[in-house]
mmCIF file of C-alpha atoms and ligand atoms in Angstrom:
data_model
loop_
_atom_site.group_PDB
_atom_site.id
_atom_site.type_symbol
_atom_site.label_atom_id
_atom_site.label_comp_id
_atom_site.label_asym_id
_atom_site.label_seq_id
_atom_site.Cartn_x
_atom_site.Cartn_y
_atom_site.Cartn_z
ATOM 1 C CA UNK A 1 0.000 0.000 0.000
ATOM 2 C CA UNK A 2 1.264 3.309 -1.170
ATOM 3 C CA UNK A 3 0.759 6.875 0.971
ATOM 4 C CA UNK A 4 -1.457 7.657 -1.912
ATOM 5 C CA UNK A 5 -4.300 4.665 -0.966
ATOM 6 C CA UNK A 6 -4.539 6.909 2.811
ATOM 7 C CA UNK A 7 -7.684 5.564 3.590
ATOM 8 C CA UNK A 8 -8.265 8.055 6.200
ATOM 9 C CA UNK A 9 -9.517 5.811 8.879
ATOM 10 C CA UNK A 10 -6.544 3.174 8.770
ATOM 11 C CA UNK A 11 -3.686 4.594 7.233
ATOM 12 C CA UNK A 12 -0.209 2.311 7.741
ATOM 13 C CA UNK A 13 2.212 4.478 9.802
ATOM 14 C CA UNK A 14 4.622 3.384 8.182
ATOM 15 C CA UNK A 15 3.880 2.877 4.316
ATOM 16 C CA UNK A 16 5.491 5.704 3.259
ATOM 17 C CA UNK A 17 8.970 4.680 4.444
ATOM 18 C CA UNK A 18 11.296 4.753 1.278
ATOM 19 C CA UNK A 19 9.774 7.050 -0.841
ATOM 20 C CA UNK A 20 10.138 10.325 -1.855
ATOM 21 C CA UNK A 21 7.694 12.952 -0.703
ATOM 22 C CA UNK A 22 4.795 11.702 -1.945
ATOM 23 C CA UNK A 23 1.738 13.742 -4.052
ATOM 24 C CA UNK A 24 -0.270 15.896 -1.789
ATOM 25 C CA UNK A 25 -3.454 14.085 -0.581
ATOM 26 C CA UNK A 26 -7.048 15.840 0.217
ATOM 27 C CA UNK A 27 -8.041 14.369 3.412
ATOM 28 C CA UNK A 28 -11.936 16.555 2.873
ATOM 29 C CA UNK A 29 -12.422 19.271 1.020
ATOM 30 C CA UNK A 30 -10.229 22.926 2.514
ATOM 31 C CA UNK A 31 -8.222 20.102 3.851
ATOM 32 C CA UNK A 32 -4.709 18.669 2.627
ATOM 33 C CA UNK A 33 -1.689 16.612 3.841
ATOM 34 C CA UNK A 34 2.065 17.251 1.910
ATOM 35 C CA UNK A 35 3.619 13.618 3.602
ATOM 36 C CA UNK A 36 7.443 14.179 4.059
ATOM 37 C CA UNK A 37 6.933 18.267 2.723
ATOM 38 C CA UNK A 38 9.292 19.168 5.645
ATOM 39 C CA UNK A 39 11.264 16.182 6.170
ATOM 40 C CA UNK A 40 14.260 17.236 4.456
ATOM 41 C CA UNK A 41 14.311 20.972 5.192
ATOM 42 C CA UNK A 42 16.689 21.436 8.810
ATOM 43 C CA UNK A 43 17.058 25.241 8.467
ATOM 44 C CA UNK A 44 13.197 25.432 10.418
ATOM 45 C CA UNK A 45 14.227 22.927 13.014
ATOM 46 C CA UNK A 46 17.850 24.927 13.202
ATOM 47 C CA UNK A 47 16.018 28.479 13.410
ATOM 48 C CA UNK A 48 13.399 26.816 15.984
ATOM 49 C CA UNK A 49 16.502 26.733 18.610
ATOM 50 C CA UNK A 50 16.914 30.013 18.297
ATOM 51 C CA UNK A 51 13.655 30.875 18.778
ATOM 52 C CA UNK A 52 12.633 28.650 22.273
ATOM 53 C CA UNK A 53 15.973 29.687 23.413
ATOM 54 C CA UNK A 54 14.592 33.615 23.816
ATOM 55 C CA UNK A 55 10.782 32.489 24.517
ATOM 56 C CA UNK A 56 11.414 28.120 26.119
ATOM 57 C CA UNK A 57 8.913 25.334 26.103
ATOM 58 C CA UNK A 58 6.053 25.913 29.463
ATOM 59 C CA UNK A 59 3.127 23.845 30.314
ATOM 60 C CA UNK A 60 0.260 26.252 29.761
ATOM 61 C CA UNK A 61 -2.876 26.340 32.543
ATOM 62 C CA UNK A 62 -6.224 26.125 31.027
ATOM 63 C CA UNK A 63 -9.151 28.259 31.843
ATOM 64 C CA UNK A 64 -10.119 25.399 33.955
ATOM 65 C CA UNK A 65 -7.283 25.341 36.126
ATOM 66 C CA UNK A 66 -5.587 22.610 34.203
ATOM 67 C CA UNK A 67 -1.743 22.006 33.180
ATOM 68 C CA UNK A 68 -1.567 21.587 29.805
ATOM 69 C CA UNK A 69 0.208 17.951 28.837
ATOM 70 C CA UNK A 70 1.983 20.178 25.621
ATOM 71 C CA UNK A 71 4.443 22.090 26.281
ATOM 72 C CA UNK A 72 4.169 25.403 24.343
ATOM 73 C CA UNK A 73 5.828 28.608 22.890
ATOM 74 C CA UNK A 74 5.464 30.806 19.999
ATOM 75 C CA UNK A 75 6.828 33.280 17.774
ATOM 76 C CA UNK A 76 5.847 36.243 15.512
ATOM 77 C CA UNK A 77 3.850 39.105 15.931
ATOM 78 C CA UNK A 78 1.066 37.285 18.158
ATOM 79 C CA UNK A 79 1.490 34.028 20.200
ATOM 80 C CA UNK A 80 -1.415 31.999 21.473
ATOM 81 C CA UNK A 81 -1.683 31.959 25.424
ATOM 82 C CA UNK A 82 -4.135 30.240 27.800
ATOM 83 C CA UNK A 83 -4.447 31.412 32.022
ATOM 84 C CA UNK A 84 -6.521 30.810 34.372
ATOM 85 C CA UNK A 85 -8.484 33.837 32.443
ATOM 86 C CA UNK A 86 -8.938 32.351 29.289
ATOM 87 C CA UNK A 87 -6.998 32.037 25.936
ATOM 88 C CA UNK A 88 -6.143 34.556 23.840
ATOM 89 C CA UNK A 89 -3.602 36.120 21.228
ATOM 90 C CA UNK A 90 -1.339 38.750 23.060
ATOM 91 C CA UNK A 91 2.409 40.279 21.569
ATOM 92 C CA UNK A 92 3.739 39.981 24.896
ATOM 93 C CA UNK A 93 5.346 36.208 25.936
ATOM 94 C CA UNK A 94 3.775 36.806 29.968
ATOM 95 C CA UNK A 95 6.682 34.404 30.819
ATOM 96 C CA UNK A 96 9.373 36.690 30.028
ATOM 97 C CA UNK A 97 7.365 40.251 29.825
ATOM 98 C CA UNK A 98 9.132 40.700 26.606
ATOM 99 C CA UNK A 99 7.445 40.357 22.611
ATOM 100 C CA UNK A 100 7.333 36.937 21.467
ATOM 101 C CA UNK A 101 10.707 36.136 19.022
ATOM 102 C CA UNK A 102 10.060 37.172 15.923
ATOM 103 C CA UNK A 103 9.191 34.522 13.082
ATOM 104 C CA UNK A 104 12.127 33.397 11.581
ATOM 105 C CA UNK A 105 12.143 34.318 7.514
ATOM 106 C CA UNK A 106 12.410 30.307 6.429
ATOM 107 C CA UNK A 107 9.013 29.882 9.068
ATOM 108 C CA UNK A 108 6.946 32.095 6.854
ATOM 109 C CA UNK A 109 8.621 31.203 3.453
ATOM 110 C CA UNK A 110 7.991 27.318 4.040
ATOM 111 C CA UNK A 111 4.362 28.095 5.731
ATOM 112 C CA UNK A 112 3.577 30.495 2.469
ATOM 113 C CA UNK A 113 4.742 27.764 0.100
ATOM 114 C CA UNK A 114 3.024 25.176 1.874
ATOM 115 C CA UNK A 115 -0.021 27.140 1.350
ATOM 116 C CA UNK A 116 0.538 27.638 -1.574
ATOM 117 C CA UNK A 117 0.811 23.962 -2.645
ATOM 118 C CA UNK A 118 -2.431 23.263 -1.053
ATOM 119 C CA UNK A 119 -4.114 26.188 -2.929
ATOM 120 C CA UNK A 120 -3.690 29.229 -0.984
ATOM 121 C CA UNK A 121 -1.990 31.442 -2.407
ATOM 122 C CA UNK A 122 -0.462 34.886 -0.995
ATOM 123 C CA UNK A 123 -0.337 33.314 2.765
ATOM 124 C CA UNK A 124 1.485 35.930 5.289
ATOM 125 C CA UNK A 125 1.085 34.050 8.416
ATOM 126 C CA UNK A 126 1.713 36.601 11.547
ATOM 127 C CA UNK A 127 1.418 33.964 14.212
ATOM 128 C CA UNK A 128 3.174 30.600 14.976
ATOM 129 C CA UNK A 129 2.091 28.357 17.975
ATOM 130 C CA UNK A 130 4.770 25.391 18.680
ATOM 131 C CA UNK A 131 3.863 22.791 20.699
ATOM 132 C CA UNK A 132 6.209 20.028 22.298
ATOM 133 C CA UNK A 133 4.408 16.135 22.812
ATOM 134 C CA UNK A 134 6.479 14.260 24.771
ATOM 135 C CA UNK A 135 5.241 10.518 25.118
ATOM 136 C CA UNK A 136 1.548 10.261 27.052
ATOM 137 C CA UNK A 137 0.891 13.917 25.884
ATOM 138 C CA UNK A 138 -2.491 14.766 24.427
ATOM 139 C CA UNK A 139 -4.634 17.476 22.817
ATOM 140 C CA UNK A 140 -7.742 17.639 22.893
ATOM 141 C CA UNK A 141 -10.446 17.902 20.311
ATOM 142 C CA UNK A 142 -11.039 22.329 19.671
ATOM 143 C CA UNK A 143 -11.631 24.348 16.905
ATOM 144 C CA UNK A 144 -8.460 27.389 15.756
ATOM 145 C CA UNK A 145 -11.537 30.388 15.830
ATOM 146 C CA UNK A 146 -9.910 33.044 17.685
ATOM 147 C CA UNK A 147 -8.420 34.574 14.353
ATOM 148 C CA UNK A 148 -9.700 37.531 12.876
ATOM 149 C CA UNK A 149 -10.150 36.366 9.222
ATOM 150 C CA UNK A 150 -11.048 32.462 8.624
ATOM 151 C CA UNK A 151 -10.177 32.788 4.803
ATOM 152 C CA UNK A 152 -6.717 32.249 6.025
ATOM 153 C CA UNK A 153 -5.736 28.640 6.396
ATOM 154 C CA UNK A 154 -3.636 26.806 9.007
ATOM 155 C CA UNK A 155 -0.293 25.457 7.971
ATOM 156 C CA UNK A 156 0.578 22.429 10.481
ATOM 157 C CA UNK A 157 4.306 20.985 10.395
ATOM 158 C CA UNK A 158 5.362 18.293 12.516
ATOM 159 C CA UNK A 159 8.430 16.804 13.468
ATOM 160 C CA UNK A 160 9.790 13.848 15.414
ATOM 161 C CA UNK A 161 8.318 11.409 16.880
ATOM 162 C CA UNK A 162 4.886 10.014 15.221
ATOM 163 C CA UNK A 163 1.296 11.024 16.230
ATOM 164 C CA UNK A 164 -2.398 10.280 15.259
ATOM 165 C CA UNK A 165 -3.977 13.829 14.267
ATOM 166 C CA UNK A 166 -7.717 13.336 15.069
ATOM 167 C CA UNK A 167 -9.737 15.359 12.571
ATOM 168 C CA UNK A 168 -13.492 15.546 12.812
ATOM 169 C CA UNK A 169 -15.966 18.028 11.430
ATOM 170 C CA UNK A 170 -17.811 21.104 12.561
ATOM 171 C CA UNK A 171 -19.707 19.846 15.271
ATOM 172 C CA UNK A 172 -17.941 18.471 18.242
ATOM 173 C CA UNK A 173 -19.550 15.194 18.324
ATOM 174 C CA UNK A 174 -18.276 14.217 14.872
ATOM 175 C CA UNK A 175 -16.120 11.661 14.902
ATOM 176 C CA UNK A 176 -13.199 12.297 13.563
ATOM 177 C CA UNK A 177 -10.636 10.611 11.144
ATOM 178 C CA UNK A 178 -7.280 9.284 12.311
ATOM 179 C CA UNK A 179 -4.728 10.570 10.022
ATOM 180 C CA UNK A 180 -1.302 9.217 11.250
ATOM 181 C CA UNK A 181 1.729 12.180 10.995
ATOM 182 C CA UNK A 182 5.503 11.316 10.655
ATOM 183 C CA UNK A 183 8.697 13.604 10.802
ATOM 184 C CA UNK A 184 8.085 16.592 8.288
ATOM 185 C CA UNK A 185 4.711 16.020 7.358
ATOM 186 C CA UNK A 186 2.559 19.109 6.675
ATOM 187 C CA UNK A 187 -1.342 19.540 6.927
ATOM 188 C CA UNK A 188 -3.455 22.635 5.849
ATOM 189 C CA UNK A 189 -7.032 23.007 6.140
ATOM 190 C CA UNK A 190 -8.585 26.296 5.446
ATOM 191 C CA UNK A 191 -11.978 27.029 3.311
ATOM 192 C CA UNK A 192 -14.607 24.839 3.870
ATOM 193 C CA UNK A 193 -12.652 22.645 6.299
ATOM 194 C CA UNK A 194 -11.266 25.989 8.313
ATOM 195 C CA UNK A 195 -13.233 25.691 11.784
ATOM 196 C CA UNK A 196 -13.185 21.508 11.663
ATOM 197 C CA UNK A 197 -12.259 20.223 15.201
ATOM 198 C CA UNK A 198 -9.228 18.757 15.324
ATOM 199 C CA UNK A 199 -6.712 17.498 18.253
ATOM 200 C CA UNK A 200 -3.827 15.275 19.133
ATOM 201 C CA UNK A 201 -4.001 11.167 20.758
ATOM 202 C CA UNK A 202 -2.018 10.488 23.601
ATOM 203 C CA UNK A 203 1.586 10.258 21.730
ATOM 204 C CA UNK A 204 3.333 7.147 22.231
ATOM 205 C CA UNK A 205 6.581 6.151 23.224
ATOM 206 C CA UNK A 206 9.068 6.353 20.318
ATOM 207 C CA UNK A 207 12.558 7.443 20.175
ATOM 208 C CA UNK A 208 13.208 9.957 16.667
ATOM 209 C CA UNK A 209 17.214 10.270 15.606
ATOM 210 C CA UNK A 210 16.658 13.948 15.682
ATOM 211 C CA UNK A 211 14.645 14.738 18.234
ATOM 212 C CA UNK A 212 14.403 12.322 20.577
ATOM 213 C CA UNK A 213 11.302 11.071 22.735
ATOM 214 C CA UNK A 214 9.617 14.743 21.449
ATOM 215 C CA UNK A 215 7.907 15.734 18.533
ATOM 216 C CA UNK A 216 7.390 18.845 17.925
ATOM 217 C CA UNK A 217 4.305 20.828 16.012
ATOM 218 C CA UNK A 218 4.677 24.201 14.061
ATOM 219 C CA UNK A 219 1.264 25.715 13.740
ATOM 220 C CA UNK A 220 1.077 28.949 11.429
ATOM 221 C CA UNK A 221 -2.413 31.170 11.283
ATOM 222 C CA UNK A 222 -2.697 34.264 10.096
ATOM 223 C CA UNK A 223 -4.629 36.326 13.470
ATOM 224 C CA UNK A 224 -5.110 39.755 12.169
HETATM 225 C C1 SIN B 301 -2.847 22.350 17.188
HETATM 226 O O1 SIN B 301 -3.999 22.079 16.917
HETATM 227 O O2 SIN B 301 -2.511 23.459 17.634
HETATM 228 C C2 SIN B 301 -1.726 21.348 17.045
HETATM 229 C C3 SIN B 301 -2.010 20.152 16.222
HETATM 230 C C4 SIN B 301 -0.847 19.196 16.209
HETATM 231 O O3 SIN B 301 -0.031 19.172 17.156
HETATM 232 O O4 SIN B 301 -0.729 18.410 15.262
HETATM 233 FE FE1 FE2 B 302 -5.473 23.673 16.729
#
């Protein structure tokens, strides 16, 4: 079974081992995956040092009084936060008091190209959320709504250790598809697939030559 056969509810995880990036596939309509569209590209994993060195990895607490099992950070002009107030887009990291690192030039080349490939064209994203999964780590199923303009799509990179994406529709209760993601794949759903629910399974344990017992998410929205 090829990549190309990804029957979204069992996909192999690993039957795209071996080839070369595969042909974008449309997982529903607004919605694509580029397998392997990152995989060979190091300057974003290079510049991402940079950037958690000036803004590092924290457990975020949810409205709810939760710790977050993701670690996050951000850069760009916006980064997403969650407190015990709510969540919200501010310039200002509140872990350091300082504006957020700004987004590295490859970060919005790659996420403007990306969108690109899946047919959005002209993408300037202004906002890029990075979340770190180490094994037993989990998010759960929300909706990306608190950007200003949903025309915009989001551009989703992963890296290093696998994960099962969990993509559902527009209602909650939808269930949603399991689309396995390796090291460098890319999804973007925007149009008609913009405000699907989406989240992450409980990551298992695996060990990634790069990375480690981590992977690592890059999502890019455009907020304003
Ligand atoms: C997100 O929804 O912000 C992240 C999704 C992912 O980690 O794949
Ligand atoms: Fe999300």
């Amino acid at each position: 079974m090829t990549r190309n056969k990804r029957d979204a509810m069992t996909v192999d995880l690993f039957d795209s081992i071996g080839e070369a990036e595969p042909a974008p596939q449309t997982l529903c309509p607004g919605a694509v995956i580029l397998p392997a569209y990152a995989g060979q590209d190091d300057r974003l994993l290079a510049a991402l040092q940079d950037v958690i060195a000036a803004a590092p990895f924290r457990r975020m607490v949810t409205p709810g009084g939760f710790s977050m099992s993701v670690a996050m950070s951000n850069c760009g002009s916006f980064g997403w936060v969650t407190d015990s107030t709510g969540y919200r887009y501010d310039s200002i990291d509140p872990m350091t008091g300082r504006v957020w690192p700004r987004m590295p030039d490859c970060f919005s080349s790659f996420a403007r190209d990306a969108a690109a490939e899946a047919g959005f064209d002209g993408y300037t994203p202004d906002a890029c959320l990075i979340n770190r999964y180490e094994p037993g780590a989990r998010l759960s199923l929300h909706q990306d709504k608190d950007e200003r303009d949903f025309s915009w799509p989001i551009v989703s990179v992963s890296f290093g250790i696998p994960a099962v994406f969990l993509f559902g529709g527009l209602s909650r209760a939808d269930k949603p598809m399991r689309v396995p993601l390796l090291h460098g794949d890319v999804v973007v759903w925007g149009g008609a697939a913009r405000l699907r629910y989406h989240g992450v399974m409980p990551v298992r344990e695996a060990y990634h030559e790069r990375l480690g017992r981590c992977r690592i998410n890059l999502t890019f929205r455009k907020v304003t």
